[in-house]
Each structure stands twice: as structure tokens, then as C-alpha cells.
mmCIF file of C-alpha atoms in Angstrom:
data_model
loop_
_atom_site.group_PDB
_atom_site.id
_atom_site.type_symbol
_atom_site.label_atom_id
_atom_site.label_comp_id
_atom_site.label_asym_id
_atom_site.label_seq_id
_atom_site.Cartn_x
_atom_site.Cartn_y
_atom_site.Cartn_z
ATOM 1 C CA UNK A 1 230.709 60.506 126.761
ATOM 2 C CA UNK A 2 228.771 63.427 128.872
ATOM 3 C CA UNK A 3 225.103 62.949 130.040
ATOM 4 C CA UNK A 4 223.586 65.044 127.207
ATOM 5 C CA UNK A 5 225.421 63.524 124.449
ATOM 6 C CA UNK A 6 224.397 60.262 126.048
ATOM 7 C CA UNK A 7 220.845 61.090 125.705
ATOM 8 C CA UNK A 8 220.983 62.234 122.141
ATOM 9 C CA UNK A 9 222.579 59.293 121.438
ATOM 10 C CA UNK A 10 219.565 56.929 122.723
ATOM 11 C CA UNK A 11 217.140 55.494 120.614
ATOM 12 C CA UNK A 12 213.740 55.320 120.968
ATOM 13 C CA UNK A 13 211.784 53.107 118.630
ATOM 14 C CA UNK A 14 207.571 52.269 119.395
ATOM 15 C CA UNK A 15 205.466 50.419 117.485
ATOM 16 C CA UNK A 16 201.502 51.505 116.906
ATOM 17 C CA UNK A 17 199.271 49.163 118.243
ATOM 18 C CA UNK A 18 196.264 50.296 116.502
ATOM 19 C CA UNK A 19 194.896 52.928 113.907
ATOM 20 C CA UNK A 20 192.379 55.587 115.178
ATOM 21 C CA UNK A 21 189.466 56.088 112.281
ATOM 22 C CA UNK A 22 187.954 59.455 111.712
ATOM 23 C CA UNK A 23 185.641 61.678 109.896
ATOM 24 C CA UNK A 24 188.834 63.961 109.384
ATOM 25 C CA UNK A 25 191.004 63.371 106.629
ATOM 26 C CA UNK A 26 192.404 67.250 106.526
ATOM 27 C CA UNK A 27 194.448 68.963 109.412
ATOM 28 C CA UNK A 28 192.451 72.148 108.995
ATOM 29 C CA UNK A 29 189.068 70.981 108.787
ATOM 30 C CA UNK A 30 189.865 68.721 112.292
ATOM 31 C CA UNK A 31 188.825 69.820 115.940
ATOM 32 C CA UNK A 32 191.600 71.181 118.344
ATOM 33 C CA UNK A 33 190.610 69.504 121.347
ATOM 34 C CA UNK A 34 187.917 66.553 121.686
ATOM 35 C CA UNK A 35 186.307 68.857 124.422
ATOM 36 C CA UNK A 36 185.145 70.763 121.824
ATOM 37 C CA UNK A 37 183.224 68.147 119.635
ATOM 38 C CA UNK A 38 181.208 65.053 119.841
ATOM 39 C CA UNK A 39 182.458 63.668 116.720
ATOM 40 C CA UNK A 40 182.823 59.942 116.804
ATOM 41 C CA UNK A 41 185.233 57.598 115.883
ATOM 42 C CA UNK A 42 186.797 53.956 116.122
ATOM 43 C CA UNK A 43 190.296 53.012 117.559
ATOM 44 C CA UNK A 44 191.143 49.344 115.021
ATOM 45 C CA UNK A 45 193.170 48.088 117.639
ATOM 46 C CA UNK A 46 195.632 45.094 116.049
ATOM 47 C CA UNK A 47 194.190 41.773 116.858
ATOM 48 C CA UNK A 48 197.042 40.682 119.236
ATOM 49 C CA UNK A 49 196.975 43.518 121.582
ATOM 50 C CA UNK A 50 193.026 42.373 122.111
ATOM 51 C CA UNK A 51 193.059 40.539 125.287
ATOM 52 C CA UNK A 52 194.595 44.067 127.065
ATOM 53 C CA UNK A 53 191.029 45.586 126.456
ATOM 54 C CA UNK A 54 189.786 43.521 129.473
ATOM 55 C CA UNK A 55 187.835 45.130 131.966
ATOM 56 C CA UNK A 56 187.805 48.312 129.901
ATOM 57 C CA UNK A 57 184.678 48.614 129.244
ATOM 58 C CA UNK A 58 184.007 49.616 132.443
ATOM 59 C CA UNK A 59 185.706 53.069 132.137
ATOM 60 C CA UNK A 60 183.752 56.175 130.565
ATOM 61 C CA UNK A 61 187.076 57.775 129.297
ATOM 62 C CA UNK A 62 189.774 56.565 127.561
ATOM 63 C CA UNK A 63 193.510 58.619 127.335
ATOM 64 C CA UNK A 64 195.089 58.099 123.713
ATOM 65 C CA UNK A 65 198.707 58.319 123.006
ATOM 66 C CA UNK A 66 199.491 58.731 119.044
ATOM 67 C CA UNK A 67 201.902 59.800 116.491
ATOM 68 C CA UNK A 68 201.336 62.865 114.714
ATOM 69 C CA UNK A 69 202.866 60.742 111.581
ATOM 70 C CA UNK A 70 201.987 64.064 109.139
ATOM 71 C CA UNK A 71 203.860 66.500 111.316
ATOM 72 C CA UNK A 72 206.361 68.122 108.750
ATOM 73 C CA UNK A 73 209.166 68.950 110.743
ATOM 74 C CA UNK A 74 208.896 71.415 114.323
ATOM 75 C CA UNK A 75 209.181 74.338 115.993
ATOM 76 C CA UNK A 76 210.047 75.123 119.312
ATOM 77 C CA UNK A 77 208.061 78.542 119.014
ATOM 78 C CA UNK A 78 204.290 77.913 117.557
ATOM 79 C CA UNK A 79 200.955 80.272 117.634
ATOM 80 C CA UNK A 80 198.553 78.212 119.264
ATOM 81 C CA UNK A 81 195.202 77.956 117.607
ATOM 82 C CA UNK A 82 193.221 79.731 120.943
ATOM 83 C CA UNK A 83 195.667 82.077 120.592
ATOM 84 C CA UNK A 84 197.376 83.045 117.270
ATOM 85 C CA UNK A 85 198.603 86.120 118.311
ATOM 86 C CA UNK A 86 201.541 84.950 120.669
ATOM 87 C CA UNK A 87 204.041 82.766 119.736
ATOM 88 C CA UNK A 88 204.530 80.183 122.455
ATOM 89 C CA UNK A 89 207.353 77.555 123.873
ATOM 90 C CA UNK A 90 206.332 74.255 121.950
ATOM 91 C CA UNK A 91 206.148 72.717 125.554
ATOM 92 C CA UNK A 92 203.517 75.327 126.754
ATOM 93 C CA UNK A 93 201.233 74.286 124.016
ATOM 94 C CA UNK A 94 199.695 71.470 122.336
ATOM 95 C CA UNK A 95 200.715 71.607 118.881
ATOM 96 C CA UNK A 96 201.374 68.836 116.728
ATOM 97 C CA UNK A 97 204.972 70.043 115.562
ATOM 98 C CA UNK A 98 207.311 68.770 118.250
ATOM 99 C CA UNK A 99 210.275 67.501 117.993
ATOM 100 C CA UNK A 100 208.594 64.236 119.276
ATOM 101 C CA UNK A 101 205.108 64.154 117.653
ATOM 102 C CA UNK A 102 203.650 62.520 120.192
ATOM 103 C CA UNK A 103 199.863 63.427 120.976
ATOM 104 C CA UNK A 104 197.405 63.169 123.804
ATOM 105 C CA UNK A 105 193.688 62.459 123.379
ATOM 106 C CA UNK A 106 190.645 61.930 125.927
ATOM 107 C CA UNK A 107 187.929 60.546 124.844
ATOM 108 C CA UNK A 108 184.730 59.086 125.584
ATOM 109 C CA UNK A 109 184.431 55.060 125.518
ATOM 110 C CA UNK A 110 181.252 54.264 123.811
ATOM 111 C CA UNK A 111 181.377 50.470 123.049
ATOM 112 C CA UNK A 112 183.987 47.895 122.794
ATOM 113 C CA UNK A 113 183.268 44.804 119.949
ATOM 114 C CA UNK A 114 186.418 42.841 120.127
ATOM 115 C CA UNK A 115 188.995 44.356 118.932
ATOM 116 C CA UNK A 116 187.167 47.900 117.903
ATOM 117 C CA UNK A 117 185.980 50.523 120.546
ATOM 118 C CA UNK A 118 183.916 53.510 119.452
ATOM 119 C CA UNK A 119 184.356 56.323 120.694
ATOM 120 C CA UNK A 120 183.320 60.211 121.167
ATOM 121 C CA UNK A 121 185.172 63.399 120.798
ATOM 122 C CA UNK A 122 187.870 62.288 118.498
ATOM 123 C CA UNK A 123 190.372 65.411 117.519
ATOM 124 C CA UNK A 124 192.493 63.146 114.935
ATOM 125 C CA UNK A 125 192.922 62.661 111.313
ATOM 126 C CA UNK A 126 191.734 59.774 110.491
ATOM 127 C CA UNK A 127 194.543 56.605 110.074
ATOM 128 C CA UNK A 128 196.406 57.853 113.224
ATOM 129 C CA UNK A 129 198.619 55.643 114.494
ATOM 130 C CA UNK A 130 197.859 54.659 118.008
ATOM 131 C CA UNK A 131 200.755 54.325 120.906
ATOM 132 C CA UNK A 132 198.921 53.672 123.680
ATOM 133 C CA UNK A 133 195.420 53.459 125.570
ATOM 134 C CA UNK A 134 195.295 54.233 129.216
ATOM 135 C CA UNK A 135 191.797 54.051 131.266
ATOM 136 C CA UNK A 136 191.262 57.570 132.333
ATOM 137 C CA UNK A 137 190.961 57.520 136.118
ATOM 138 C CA UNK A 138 189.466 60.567 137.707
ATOM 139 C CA UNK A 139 190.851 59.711 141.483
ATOM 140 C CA UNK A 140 194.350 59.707 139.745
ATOM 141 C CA UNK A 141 194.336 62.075 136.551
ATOM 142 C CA UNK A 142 192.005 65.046 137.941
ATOM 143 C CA UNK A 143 193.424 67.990 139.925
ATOM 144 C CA UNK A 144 192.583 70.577 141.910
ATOM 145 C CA UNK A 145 193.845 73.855 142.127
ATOM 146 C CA UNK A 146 195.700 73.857 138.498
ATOM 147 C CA UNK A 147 196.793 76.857 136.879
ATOM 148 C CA UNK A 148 196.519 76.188 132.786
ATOM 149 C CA UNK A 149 198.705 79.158 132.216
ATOM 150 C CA UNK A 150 198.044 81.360 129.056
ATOM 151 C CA UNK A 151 195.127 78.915 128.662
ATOM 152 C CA UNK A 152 193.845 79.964 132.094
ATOM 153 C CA UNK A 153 192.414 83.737 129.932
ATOM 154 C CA UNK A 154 191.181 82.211 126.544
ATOM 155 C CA UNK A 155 187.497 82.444 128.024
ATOM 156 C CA UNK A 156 186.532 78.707 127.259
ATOM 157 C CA UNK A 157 182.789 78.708 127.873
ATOM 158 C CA UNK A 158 182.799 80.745 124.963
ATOM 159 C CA UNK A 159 185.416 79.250 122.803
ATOM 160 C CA UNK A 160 183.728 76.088 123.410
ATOM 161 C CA UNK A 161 180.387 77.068 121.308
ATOM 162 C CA UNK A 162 182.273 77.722 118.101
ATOM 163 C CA UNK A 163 183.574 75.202 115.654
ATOM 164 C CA UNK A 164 186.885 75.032 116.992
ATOM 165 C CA UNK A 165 188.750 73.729 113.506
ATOM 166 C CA UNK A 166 192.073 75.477 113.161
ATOM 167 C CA UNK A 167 190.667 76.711 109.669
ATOM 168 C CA UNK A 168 187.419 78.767 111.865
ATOM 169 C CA UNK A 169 190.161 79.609 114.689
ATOM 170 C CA UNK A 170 192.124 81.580 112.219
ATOM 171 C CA UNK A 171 189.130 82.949 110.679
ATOM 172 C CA UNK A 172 187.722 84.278 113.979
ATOM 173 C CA UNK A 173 188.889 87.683 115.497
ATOM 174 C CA UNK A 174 189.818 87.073 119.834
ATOM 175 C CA UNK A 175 189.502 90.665 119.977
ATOM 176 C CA UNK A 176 185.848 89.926 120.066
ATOM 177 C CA UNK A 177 186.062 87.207 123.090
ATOM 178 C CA UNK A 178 185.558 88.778 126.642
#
């Protein structure tokens, strides 16, 4: 058996340890990116993964790892919502239709009671299935000198003042922007 076959072959099987509850119950009508809202939400972590939220109350930020569990399907090419004009690489954008609908979150730690933590800019539906929580640690996650790529020319100080819902992304005309 080659390499690649040998990696097709292995199975990969994780188990939610929580459920992230939003205002959002419709794709469309949910923000693209937590930077761009304050909405807040709770992460209903399962009772037995409670003693692992020790000591994290004393980070600001949280990372969130979930499963896009309404994904229908992917697409390796996808119009990104700051840019529906150019179809790009499903890797070179955030979209939730991947062929592993796994998702990335940062948010803002608000309180912790138990086994619930609140929480601010939330970009999920709501009864996401959480993966993972990771403290978000600015010594280790931030860097400088990054180039974001076709992100680097979507003028964000501006795109950041809108409601930025894929529904009011689609609705908007970039031509407008810079």
C-alpha cells in the first residue's frame, strides 16, 4: 500500500466536547468573522471536560475549533464572501465547505460559571458542535510581517463598519470599496 492510499485509508473520528449557543440560527443572517461583531454567546461545555477550564479565566481570548455539522457537501473552488467575484482554492479561504468542515473562531472570554463561558464575537450558528478550546496567546499566535494574500486588498477598515452577514455581503457592490 503507497503513502497516499495509506492516508485515505486513515480514519479520523473526534468527539464534540461542547455546544456553542448563538443568536444565529440561519447561515445567511450569521457574521463572517467575529472581528466584525460583538454578538455574544455561550460555549455549554459537557460537564466532564470541566476541570480543563482551569486557569482560563485568566485569558482575554479564547481560539474555537468546531464542526461545520450543516456543511452540505464541498468545493475546492468557493467565492469568498469579501470577495464574490473570484473564485478561490478552498485552502486560501475560510469557507465552511471543506472537505473537512472544520472551523476556527477567536473570541473574546467574558466570564466562566462552571461549566459555561460567555463570550463575545461569536460567528456561529447556534448548536455548533465544539472540538476544541485553546487560550489564545499573543506571544505565540501573533505575527509580524504576514502577508494575508487576496485578503491583504479587501480594504478592512471599511468592510469592518458594515454588517458583514453573507446575505448584506452579496447585497453590497465592492466596486464601491476603495
Amino acid at each position: 500500500m503507497n503513502n497516499e492510499q495509506q492516508i485515505r485509508d486513515r480514519e479520523v473520528i473526534y468527539h464534540p466536547i461542547g455546544v456553542v449557543r448563538t443568536e444565529f440560527t440561519e447561515q445567511e443572517q450569521t457574521p463572517i468573522q467575529g472581528i466584525f461583531n460583538n454578538a455574544i454567546g455561550t460555549i455549554e461545555l459537557l460537564p466532564e471536560f470541566e476541570e480543563g477550564l482551569t486557569e482560563i479565566e485568566s485569558f482575554s481570548h479564547l481560539i474555537l475549533l468546531y464542526h461545520f455539522d450543516r456543511a452540505d457537501g464541498y468545493s475546492l473552488l468557493q467565492r469568498p464572501f469579501l470577495d464574490g467575484e473570484n473564485a478561490r482554492g478552498i485552502f486560501a479561504i475560510r469557507h465552511f465547505k471543506r472537505p473537512n468542515p472544520i472551523g476556527i473562531s477567536i473570541v473574546r472570554l467574558l466570564e466562566v460559571k462552571g461549566n459555561i463561558l460567555r463570550i463575545q464575537g461569536v460567528d456561529l450558528l447556534d448548536g455548533t458542535p465544539l472540538l476544541d478550546i485553546k487560550p489564545y496567546v499573543h506571544q505565540f499566535d501573533n505575527r509580524e510581517e504576514v502577508s494575508s494574500g487576496w485578503v491583504d486588498n479587501q480594504h478592512l477598515d471599511e468592510i469592518s463598519d458594515w454588517n458583514c452577514t453573507p446575505k448584506e455581503l452579496r447585497n453590497r457592490k465592492r466596486t464601491n470599496i476603495g
